[in-house]
mmCIF file of C-alpha atoms in Angstrom:
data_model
loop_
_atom_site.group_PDB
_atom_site.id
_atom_site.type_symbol
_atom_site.label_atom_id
_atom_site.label_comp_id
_atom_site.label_asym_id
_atom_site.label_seq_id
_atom_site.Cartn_x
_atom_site.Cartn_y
_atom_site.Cartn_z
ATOM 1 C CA UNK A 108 79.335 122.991 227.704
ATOM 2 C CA UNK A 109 81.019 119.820 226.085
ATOM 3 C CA UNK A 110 78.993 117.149 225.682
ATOM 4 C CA UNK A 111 78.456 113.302 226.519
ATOM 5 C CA UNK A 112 80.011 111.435 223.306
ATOM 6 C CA UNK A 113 77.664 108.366 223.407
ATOM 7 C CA UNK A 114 74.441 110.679 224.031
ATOM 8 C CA UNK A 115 75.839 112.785 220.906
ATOM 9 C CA UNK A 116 76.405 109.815 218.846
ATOM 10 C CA UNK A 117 72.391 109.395 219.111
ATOM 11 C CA UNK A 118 69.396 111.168 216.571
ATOM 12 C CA UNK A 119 68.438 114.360 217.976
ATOM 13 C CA UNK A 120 64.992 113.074 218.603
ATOM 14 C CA UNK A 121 66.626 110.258 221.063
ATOM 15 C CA UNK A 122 68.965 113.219 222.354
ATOM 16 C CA UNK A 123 65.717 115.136 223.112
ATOM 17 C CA UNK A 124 64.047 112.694 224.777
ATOM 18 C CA UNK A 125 66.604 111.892 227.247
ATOM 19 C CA UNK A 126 67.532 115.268 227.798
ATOM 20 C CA UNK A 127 63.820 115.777 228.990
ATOM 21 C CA UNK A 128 64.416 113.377 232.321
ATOM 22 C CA UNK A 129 67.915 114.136 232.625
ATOM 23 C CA UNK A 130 69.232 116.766 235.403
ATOM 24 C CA UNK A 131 72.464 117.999 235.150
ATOM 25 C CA UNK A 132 74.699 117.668 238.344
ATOM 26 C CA UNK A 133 78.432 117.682 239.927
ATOM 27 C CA UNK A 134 80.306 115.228 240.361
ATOM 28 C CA UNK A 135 82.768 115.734 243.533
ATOM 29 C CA UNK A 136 86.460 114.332 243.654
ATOM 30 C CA UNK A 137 86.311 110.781 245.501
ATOM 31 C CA UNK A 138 82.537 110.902 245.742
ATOM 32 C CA UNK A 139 81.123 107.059 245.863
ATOM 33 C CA UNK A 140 79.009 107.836 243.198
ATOM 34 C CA UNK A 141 77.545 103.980 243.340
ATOM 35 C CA UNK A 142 78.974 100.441 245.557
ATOM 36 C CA UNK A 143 77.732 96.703 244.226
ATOM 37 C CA UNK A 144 75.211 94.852 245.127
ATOM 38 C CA UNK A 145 73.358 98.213 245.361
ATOM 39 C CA UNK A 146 70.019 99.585 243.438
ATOM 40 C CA UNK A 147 70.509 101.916 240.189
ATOM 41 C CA UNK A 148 68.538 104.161 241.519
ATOM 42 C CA UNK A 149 70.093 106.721 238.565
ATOM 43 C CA UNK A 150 72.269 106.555 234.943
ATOM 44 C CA UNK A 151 74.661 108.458 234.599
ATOM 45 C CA UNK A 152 76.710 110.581 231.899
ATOM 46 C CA UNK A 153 79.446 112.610 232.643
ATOM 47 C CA UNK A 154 80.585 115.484 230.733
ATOM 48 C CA UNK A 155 83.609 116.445 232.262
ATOM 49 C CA UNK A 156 84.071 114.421 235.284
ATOM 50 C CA UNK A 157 84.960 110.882 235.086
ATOM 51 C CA UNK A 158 84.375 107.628 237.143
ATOM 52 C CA UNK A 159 86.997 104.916 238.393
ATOM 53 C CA UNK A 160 84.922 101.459 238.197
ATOM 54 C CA UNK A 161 86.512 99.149 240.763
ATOM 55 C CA UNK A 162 86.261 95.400 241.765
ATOM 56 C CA UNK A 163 86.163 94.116 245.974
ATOM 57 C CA UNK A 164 89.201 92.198 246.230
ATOM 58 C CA UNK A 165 88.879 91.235 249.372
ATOM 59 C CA UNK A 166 87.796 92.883 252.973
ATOM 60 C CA UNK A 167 90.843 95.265 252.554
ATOM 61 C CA UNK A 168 91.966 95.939 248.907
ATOM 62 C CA UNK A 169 90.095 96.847 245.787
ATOM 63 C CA UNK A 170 91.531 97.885 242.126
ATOM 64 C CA UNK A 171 90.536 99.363 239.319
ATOM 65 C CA UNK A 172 88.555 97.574 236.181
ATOM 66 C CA UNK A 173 87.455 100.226 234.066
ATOM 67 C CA UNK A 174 87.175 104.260 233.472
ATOM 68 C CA UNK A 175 83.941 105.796 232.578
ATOM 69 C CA UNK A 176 84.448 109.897 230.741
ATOM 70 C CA UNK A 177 82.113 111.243 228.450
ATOM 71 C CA UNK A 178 82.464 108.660 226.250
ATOM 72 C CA UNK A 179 80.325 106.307 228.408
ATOM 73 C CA UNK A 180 78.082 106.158 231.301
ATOM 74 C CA UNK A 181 77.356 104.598 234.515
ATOM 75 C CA UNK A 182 74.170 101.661 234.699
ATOM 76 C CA UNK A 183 73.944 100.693 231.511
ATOM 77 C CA UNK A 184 73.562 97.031 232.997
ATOM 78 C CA UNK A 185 69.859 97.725 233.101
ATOM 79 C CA UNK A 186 69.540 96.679 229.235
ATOM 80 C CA UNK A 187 69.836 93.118 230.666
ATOM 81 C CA UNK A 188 67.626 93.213 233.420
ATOM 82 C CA UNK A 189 70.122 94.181 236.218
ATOM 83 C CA UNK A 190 68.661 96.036 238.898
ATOM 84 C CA UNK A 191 71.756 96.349 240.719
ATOM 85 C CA UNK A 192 75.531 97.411 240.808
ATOM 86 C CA UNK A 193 77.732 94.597 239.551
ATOM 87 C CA UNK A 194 80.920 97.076 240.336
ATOM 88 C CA UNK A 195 81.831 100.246 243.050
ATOM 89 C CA UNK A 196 82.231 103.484 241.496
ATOM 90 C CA UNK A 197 84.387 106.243 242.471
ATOM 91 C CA UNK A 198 84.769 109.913 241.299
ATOM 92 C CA UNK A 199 88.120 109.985 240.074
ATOM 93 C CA UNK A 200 87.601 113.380 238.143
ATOM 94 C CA UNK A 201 85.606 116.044 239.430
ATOM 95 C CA UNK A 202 83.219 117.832 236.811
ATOM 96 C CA UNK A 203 79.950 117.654 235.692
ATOM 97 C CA UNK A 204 76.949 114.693 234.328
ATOM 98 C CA UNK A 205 73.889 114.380 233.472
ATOM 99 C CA UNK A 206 71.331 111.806 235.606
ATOM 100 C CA UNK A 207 68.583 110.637 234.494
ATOM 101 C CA UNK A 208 66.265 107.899 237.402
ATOM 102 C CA UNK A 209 66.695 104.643 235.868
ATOM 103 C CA UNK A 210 62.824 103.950 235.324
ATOM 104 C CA UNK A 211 62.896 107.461 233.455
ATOM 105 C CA UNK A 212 66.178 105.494 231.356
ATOM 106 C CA UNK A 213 63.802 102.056 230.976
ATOM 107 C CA UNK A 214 60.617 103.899 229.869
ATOM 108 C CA UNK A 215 62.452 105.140 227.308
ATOM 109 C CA UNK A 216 64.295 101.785 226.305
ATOM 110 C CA UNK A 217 61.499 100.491 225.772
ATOM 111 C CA UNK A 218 60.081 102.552 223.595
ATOM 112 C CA UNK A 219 63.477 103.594 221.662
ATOM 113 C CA UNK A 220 65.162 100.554 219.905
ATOM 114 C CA UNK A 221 68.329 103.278 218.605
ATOM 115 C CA UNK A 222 69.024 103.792 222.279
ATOM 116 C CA UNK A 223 69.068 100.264 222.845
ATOM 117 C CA UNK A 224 71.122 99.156 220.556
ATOM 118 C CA UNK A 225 73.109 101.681 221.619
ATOM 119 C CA UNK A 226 73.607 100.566 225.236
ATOM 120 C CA UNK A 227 73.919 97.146 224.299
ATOM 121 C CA UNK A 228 76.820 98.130 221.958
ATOM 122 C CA UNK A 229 78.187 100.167 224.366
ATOM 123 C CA UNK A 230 78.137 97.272 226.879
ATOM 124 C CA UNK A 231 79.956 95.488 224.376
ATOM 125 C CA UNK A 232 82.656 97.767 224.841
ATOM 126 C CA UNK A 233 82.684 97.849 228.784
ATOM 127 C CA UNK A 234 83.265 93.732 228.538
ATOM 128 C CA UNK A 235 86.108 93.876 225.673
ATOM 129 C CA UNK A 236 87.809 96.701 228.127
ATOM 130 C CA UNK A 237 87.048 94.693 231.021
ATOM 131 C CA UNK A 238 88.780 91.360 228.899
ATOM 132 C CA UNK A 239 92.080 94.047 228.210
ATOM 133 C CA UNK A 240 92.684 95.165 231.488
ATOM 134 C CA UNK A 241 92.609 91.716 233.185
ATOM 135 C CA UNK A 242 95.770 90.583 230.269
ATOM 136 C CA UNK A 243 97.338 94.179 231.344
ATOM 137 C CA UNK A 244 97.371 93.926 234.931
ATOM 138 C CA UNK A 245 99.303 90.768 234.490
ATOM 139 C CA UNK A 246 101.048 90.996 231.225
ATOM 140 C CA UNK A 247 102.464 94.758 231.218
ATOM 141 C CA UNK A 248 105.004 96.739 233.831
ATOM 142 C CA UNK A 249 104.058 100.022 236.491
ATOM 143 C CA UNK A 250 105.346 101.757 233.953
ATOM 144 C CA UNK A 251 103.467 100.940 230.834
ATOM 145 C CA UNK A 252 100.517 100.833 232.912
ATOM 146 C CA UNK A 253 100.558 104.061 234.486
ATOM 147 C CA UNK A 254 101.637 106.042 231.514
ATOM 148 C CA UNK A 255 98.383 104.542 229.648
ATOM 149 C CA UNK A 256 96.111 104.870 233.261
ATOM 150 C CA UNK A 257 97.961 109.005 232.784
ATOM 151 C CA UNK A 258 96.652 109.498 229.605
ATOM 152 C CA UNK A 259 93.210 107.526 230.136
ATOM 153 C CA UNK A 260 92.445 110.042 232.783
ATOM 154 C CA UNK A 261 94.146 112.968 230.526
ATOM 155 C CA UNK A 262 91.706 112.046 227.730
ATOM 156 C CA UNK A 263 88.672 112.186 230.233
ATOM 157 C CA UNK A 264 89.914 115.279 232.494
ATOM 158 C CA UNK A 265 89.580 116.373 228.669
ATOM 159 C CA UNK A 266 93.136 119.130 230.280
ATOM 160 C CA UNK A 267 96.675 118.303 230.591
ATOM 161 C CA UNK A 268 95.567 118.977 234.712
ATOM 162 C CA UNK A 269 94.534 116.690 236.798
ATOM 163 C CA UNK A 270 93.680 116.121 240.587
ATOM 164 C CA UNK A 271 95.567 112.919 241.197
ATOM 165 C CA UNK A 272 97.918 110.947 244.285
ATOM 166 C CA UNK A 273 100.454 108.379 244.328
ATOM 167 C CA UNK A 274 98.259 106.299 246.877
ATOM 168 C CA UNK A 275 95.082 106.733 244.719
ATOM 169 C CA UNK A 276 97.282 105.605 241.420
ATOM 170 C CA UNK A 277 98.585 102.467 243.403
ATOM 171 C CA UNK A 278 95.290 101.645 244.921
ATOM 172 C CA UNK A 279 93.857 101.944 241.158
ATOM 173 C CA UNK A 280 96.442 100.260 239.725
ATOM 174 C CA UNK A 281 96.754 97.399 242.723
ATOM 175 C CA UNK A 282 100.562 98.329 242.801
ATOM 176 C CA UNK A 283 102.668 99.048 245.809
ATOM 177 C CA UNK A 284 102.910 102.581 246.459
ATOM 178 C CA UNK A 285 106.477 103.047 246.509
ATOM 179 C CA UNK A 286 106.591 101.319 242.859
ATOM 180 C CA UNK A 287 104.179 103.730 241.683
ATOM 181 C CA UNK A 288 106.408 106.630 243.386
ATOM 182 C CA UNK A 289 109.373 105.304 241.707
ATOM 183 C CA UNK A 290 107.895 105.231 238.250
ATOM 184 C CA UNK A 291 106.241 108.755 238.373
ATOM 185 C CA UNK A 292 109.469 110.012 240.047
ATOM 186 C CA UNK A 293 111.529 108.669 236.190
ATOM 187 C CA UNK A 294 108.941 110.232 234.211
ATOM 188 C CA UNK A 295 108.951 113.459 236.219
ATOM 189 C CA UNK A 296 112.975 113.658 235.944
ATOM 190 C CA UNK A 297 112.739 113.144 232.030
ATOM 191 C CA UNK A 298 110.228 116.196 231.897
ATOM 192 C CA UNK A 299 107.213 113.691 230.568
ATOM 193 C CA UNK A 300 105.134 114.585 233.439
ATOM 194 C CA UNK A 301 105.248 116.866 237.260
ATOM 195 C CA UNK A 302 102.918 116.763 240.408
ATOM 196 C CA UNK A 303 102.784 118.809 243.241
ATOM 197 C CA UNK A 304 100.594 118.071 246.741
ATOM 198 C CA UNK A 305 98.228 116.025 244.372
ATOM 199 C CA UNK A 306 98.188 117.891 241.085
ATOM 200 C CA UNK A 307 99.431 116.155 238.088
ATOM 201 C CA UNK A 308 100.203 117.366 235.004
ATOM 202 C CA UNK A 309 101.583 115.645 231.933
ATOM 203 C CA UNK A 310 104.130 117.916 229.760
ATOM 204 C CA UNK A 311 105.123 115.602 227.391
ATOM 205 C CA UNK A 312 102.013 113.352 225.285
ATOM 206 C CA UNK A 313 103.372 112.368 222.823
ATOM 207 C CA UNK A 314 106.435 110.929 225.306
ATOM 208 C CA UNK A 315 103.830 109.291 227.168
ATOM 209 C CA UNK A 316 102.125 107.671 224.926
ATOM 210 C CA UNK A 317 105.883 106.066 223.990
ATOM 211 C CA UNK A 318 105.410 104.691 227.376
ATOM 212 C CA UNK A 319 102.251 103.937 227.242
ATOM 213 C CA UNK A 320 101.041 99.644 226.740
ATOM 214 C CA UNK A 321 99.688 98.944 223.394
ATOM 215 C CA UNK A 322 96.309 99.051 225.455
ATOM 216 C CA UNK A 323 95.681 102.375 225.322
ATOM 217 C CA UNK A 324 95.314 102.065 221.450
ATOM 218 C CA UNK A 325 93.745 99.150 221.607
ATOM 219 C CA UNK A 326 90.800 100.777 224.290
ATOM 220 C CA UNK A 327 90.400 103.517 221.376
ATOM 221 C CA UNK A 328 90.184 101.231 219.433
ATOM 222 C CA UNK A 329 87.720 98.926 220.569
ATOM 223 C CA UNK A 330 85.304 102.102 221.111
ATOM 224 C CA UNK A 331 85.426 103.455 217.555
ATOM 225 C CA UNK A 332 84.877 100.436 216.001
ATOM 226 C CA UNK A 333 81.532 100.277 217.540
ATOM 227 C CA UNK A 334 80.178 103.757 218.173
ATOM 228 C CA UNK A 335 81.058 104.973 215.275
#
C-alpha cells in the first residue's frame, strides 16, 4: 500500500503511535467527506484518494481553494484550537485514508512536540497555497489553470486515470462550463489529454505541464521547502 507522505516524513515512533488510533477506510467519489461550520469529529490522511477543499460563495455557487493527496490531510486546524470546519470538503478522488477521532489526534499532540511542529508546518503550507490560488484565479487563463488543476489531481490520483467531468472542473475551477469544454476540447485535439463519459486521462505530461501556470511549481515548491 503507498503511503501518506506527511505521516512518512515523521520518526517511526510518531508513525507508530498514530497508526495505533488510526483505521484505515474508503474514500467514495463525491463523498462530503466534511462541510464548515461543522465538528472534526475525525483527521484524515489519504493514501490514494484525494480531497477538493472548497469555499461557500454564496447560496448557489462554491469553488475550489485547495487539494488535499497524500501529501496532506484533512483537520489539521485543531493545532490552533479549532473545533470546527473552516472549509467543505469533497471527494474528488476515490481511494483509500487513514482516520484517526480527533481527541485520539489531540492526545497525542499533546504529548508529541515532532507531530506538532509538523502540523503547524504543514498548516503553513495550506495558507501559502491558499495565498497562490486566490492571485491564480484572477491572474492566470482556463487554460493555464486547468492544465495545472490536470496535473494537481494527476499527481494525487498518483495514475495518468482519473474519474473527472467538465461540470465538476468548472464548478472547481468557478469557470463557465462551456469555457472549460472549450479548453479540454484544444488539449484533447493536440493529443495532450482524452476523456470519455467522465474518464480523463492525460497522454502528454510533459505537454501539460507547458500549459500548466507557474503555480504548479510554485505549490511543489512551497511543500518541499518545508517538509523536507
Amino acid at each position: 500500500m503507498n503511503k501518506n507522505i506527511l505521516i512518512s516524513s515523521l520518526s517511526k515512533k510518531t508513525q507508530d503511535a498514530l497508526f495505533l488510533n488510526a483505521q484505515s477506510i474508503e474514500l467514495s467519489l463525491s463523498q462530503d467527506i466534511c462541510l464548515a461550520d461543522q465538528p472534526i469529529k475525525y483527521i484524515y490522511f489519504p493514501i490514494d484518494g484525494f480531497i477538493s477543499i472548497t469555499q461557500n460563495v454564496d447560496e448557489k455557487s462554491l469553488i475550489e481553494i485547495g487539494m488535499i493527496g497524500r501529501e496532506g490531510m484533512l483537520g489539521a486546524e485543531v493545532v490552533l484550537g479549532v473545533n470546527v470546519h473552516p472549509f467543505n470538503g469533497l471527494i474528488q478522488g476515490a481511494g483509500n485514508a487513514l482516520r484517526i477521532y480527533t481527541q485520539d489526534f489531540m492526545n497525542e499532540i499533546e504529548k508529541n512536540a515532532e507531530l506538532k511542529i509538523a502540523i503547524k508546518k504543514y498548516l503553513l503550507i495550506r495558507i501559502q497555497q491558499l495565498g497562490l490560488s486566490v492571485g491564480c484565479e484572477h491572474f492566470h487563463s482556463i487554460s493555464a489553470r486547468l492544465a495545472k488543476w490536470l496535473l494537481m489531481s494527476e499527481d494525487r490520483a498518483q495514475s495518468p486515470t482519473f474519474q473527472m467531468t467538465h461540470e465538476f472542473i468548472s464548478l472547481m475551477l468557478g469557470v463557465r462550463r462551456v469555457g472549460v469544454t472549450t479548453t479540454a476540447a484544444d488539449f484533447k485535439r493536440r493529443g495532450i489529454i482524452e476523456y470519455h463519459r467522465g474518464e480523463m486521462k492525460v497522454l502528454d505530461r510533459t505537454a501539460l505541464k507547458a500549459e500548466a501556470c507557474s503555480c504548479y511549481q510554485e505549490n511543489i515548491k512551497i511543500y518541499s521547502h518545508l517538509i523536507n
